[in-house]
Every structure is written in structure tokens, then in C-alpha cells.
XYZ file of C-alpha atoms in Angstrom:
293
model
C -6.838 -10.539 7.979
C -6.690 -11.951 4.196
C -8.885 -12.327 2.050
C -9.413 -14.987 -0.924
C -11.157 -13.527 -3.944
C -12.530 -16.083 -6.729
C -13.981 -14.514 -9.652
C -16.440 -16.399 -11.120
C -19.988 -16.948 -13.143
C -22.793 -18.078 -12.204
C -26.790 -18.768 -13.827
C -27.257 -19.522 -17.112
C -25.859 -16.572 -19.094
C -22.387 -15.597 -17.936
C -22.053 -13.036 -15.626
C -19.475 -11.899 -12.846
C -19.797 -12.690 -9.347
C -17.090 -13.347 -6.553
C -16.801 -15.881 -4.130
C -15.412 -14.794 -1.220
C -12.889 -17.069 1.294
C -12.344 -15.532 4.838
C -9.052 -16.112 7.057
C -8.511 -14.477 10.403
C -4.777 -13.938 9.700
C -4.484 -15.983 13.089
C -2.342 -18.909 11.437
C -1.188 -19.678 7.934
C -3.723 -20.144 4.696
C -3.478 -24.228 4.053
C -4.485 -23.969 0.504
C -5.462 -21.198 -2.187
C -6.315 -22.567 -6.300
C -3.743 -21.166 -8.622
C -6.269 -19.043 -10.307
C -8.014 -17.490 -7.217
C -6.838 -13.935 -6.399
C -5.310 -13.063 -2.977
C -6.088 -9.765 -0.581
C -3.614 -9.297 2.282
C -1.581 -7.175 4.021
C 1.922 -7.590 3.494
C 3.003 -8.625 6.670
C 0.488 -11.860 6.195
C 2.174 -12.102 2.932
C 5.695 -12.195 4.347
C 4.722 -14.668 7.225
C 2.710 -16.879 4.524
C 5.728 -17.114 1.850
C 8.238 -18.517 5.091
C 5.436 -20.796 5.812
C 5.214 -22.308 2.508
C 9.158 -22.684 2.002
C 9.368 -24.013 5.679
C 7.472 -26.712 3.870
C 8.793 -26.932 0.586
C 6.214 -25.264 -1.371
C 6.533 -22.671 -3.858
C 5.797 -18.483 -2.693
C 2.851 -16.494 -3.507
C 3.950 -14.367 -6.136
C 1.998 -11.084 -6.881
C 2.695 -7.618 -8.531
C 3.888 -4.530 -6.811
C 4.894 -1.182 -8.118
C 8.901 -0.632 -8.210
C 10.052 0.830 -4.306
C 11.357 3.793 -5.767
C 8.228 4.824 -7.649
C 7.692 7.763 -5.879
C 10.799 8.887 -5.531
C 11.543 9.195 -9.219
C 8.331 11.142 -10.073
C 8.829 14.513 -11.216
C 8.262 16.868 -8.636
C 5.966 18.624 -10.199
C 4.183 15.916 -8.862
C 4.899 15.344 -5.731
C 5.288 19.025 -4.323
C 8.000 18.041 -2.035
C 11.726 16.429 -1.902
C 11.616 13.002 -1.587
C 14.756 10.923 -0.981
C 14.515 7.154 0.020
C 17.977 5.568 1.224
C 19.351 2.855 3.863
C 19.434 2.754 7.242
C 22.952 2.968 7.390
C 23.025 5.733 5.239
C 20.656 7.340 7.536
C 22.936 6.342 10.608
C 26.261 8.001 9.029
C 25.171 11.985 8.624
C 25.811 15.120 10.790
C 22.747 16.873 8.727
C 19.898 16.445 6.598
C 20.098 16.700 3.426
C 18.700 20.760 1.966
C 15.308 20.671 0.957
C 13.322 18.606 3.206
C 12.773 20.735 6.167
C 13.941 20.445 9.727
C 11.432 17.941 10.582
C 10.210 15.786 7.751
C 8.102 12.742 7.127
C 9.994 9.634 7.705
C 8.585 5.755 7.449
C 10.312 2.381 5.780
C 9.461 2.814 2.389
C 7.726 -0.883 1.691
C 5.748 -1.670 4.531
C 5.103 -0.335 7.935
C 7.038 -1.628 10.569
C 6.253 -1.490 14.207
C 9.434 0.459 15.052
C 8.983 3.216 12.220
C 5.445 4.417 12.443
C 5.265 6.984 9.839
C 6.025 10.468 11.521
C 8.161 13.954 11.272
C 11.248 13.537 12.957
C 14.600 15.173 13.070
C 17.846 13.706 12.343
C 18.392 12.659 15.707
C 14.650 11.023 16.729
C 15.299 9.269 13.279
C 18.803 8.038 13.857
C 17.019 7.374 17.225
C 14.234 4.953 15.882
C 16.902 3.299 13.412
C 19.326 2.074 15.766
C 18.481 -1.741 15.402
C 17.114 -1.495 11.922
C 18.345 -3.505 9.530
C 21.438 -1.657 7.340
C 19.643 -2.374 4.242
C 16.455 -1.311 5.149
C 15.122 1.607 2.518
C 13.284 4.819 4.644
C 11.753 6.870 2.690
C 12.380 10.919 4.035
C 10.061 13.782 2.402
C 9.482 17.198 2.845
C 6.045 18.109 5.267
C 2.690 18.769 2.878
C 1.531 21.487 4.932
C -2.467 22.153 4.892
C -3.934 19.070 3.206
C -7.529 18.857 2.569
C -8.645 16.085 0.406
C -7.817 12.850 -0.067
C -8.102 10.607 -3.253
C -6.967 6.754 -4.066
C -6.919 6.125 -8.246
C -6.354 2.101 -8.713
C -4.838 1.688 -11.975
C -4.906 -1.439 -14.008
C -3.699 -1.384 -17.474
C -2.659 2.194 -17.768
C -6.133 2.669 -17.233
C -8.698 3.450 -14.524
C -10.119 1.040 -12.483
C -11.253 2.987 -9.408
C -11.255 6.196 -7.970
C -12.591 7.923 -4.532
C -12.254 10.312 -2.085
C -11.412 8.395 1.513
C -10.520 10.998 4.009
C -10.996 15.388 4.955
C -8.597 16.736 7.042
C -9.945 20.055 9.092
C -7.173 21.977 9.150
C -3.235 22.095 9.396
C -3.425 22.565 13.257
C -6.292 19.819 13.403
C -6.267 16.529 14.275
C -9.920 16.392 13.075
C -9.810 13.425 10.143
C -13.348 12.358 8.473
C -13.479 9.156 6.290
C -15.788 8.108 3.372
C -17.365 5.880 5.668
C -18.058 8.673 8.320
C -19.847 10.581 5.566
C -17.220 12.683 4.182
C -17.946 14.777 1.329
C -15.573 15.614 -1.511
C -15.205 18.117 -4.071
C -16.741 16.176 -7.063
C -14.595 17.882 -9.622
C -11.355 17.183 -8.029
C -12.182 13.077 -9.339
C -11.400 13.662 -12.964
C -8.360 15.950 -11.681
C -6.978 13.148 -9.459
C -7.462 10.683 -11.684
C -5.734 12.607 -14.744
C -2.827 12.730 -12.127
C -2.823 9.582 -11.072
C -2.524 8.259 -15.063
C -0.101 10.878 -15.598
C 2.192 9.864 -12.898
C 1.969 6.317 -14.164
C 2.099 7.069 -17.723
C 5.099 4.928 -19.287
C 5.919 3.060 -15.680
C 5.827 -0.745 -14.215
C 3.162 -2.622 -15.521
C 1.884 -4.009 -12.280
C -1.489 -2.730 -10.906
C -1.224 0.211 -8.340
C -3.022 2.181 -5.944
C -2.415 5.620 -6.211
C -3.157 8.396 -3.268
C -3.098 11.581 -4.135
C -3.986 15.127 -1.725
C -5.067 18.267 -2.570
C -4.095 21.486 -0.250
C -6.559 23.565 0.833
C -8.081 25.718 -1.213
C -6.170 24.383 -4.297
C -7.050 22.346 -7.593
C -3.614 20.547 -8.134
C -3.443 17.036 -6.707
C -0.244 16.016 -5.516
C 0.981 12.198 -5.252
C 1.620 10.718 -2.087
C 2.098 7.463 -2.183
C 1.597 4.399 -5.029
C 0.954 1.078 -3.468
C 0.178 -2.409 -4.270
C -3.481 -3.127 -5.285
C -3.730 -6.564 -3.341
C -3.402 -4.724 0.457
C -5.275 -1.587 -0.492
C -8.528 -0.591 1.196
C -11.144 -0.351 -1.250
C -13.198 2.778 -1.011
C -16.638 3.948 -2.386
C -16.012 2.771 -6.153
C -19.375 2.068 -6.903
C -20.693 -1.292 -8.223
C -18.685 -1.019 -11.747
C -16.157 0.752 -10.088
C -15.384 -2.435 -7.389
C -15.705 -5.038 -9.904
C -12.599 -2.915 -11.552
C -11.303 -3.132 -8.171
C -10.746 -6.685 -8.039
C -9.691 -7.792 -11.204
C -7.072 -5.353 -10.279
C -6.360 -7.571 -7.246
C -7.074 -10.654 -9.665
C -4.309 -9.314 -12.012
C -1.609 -8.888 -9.050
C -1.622 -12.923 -9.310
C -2.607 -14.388 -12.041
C -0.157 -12.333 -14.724
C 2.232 -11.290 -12.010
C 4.844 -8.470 -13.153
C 7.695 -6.744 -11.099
C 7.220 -9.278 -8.116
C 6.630 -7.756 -4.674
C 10.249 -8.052 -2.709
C 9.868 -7.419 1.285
C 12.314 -5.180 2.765
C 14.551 -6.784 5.896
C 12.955 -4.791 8.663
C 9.526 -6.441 7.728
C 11.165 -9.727 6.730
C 12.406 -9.356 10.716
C 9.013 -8.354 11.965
C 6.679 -10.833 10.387
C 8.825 -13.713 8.924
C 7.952 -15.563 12.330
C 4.710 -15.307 12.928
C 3.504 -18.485 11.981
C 6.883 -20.459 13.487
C 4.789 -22.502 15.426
C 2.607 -23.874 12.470
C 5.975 -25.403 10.578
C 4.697 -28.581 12.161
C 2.678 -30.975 9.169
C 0.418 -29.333 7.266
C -3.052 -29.562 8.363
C -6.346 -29.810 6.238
C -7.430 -26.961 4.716
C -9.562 -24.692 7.194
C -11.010 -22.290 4.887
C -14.023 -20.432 5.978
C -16.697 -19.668 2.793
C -18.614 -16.608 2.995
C -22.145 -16.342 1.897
């Protein structure tokens, strides 16, 4: 699903309001204004952009934090090794490489790909799982968080704060027990200002573009660890508040309309997606865009 975000004013006295254009994801987006701001995953992204040069038109361009953002934090940071390299570099060792465990945390790192869910694996279930990947494809490898409790998302805009809330509570390390925000999870309400010091911190002096930042805490600690820095335009927005989602999408707004450090897909999603919408490369058809109230 994608969603078109317009933001606009309305009444008499300026004021900000959004109008919202739905798409089922089930076929390509005929048209979107140059100004209106996009929300989609990044497969729909991928499949949209070979739609539009399958018919000559230019790509949808929008910001995305560097791929190797995480891996060049400081670990003080992170808590963990974190080492992103190719598929054939993957394919070519006898060991892992010391510091990240016998079974660590593997997944592409830009995108999620059918084929690499993100799991621990050894060496050999990861070879495994890469066979037919793509040489070039980057997978990110990182050393297991054990014991997390909380976990925050910080959107950044501006090397400032846009956003910030707690989305999920894990029960324990043996526990496969997850609540969400929207299941009425409760967070510590101190750790906010903590993550979100972190989440500037870790961002202090990097790309420009907009980014969602998720950060964990371990139980029964007060240090937030990163764990992952995406693009604002496919992240879920959580319980910002009122002020706090209007932040939200200018954020996504931003991603588009002053576009830095363009989002580049990596081949295994480029493989996955880049054919979804083969069978609309017929003429394009009038614009099917569904307004919601």
C-alpha cells in the first residue's frame, strides 16, 4: 500500500491540513503533482520507478540515509559488531568473522527481501539462504542484543526532532511475548528524552536526508542502543501526538520535495519487485486515484 500525502491550507486564515490519496499497491500510481509527498514501501517504490522508465518518464526521487549508516556508528552506540558486506563475500569464508557470535543477526541491509527474512543464522544457514542472491547484494551481519525491553523510533528532520515513541515491549529474552503501542503498551516515560538524545547524537554531523531512527533499551538498563536508521517515507508512524505527526510528515514531505542522498535499491530487491507491475507497461491509463475524506 502507498500513500499520497498533500500538505495543504485550508479556511480563511492559513492553517495545515493534509489531503490524503489512497492506492492499494495492486498496480502502478498513474499520476502524483510534483509537490505532493509520497509514503511507500520500498518495494512499491522499486516496481513504480521501472514502471515510469518502461514509459519514458522520469523516477521518483526521495531521500534515504547512506546504507552504511549503521555500520559506521561508534559502537558505543550500537552495543554490538556490525559488519555489512556482499553476498559473494559472504559466499567465500570458512569462518565468521571474531566478534559477532556463533549465530548472529543477518538480513539484506536496504530492504527486506523474501529470501532473507531477518534472522540468527550461522555461516552455513547464511551461505545457505545466499546461494542465488545477487553477488552485489550488501547483508548486513551483527552481533545478538540479548534481553531487549523497550523499543523507541526518533524521526529526525533537520538535525532536529520531529517525532519520537515507544512502539513495541518485549517480555523477556526466552519470550516470544511482543506488545505494540497499539495493543496498549506502556513505556518508561523517561527513557523518551534518553532515546531521543541518542538518536540526535548518532546523527549529529551525518547525511542530511530525513531518518527514522530505532533505538532498544535492555532490560533493566537506561542506555539506548541504535538499531537500525531508516528512510522516513516507508516508516510506520507511531503515537507522536497531534504536533508530533504533523512533524511526521513534513518529514515525509521533505524526502521529496528537497531530495538529498537519493534512495539506491539494492539488486536482490531490484530482482524481487522490479516486475511487479510488468503487465501494466501497456498505455498509460487515466489516473485512478482514490481521495480520502
Amino acid at each position: 500500500m502507498a500513500e499520497q500525502i498533500n500538505l495543504c491550507s485550508k479556511g480563511p486564515r492559513p492553517q495545515q491540513g493534509v489531503i490524503l490519496h489512497h492506492h492499494h499497491g495492486f498496480g502502478p500510481i498513474q499520476e502524483v503533482g510534483v509537490k505532493e509527498a509520497i509514503w511507500i514501501t520500498p518495494g512499491l517504490l522499486i516496481a513504480q520507478n521501472v514502471w515510469l522508465a518502461s514509459h519514458g518518464r522520469p523516477s521518483w526521487v526521495l531521500s534515504s540515509p547512506p546504507t552504511l549508516w549503521l555500520d559506521e556508528l561508534d559502537q558505543s552506540l550500537t552495543g554490538r559488531r556490525i559488519l555489512t558486506v556482499t553476498a559473494e563475500t559472504i559466499l567465500s569464508w570458512h569462518r565468521l568473522p571474531s566478534g559477532l557470535g556463533q549465530r548472529p543477526w543477518s538480513q539484506l541491509a536496504a530492504g527486506r527481501v523474501s529470501g532473507l527474512p531477518a534472522a540468527r543464522r550461522t555461516l552455513a544457514d547464511l551461505q545457505h539462504d545466499l546461494r542465488t542472491a545477487p553477488a552485489q547484494s550488501l547483508i548486513r551481519i551483527q552481533t545478538h542484543l540479548p534481553d531487549i525491553h523497550e523499543e523507541w523510533r526518533v524521526i529526525i528532520d533537520k538535525d532536529r526532532i520531529a517525532a519520537s515513541s515507544g512502539y513495541c515491549l518485549h517480555e523477556g529474552e526466552n519470550s516470544r511475548t511482543i506488545t505494540t503501542v497499539f495493543d496498549g503498551a506502556v513505556f518508561n516515560p523517561r527513557h523518551r528524552r534518553i532515546a531521543e538524545d541518542c538518536a540526535l547524537q548518532a546523527t549529529e554531523g551525518q547525511s542530511p536526508a530525513p531518518i527514522s531512527v530505532d533505538l532498544a533499551f535492555l532490560r533493566g538498563s537506561d542506555r539506548p542502543l541504535v538499531l537500525e536508521g531508516n528512510p522516513v517515507w516507508c516508516a510506520a508512524p507511531y503515537a507522536y501526538g497531534s504536533q508530533g505527526m504533523v512533524s511526521f510528515l513534513k518529514a515525509v514531505a521533505a524526502c521529496r520535495t528537497n531530495p538529498v542522498d537519493p534512495y539506491q535499491p539494492d539488486p536482490w530487491m531490484l530482482r524481487e519487485f522490479g516486475g511487479r507491475f510488468r503487465s501494466s507497461w501497456g498505455p498509460v491509463q487515466p489516473n485512478q486515484t482514490m481521495v480520502m475524506p
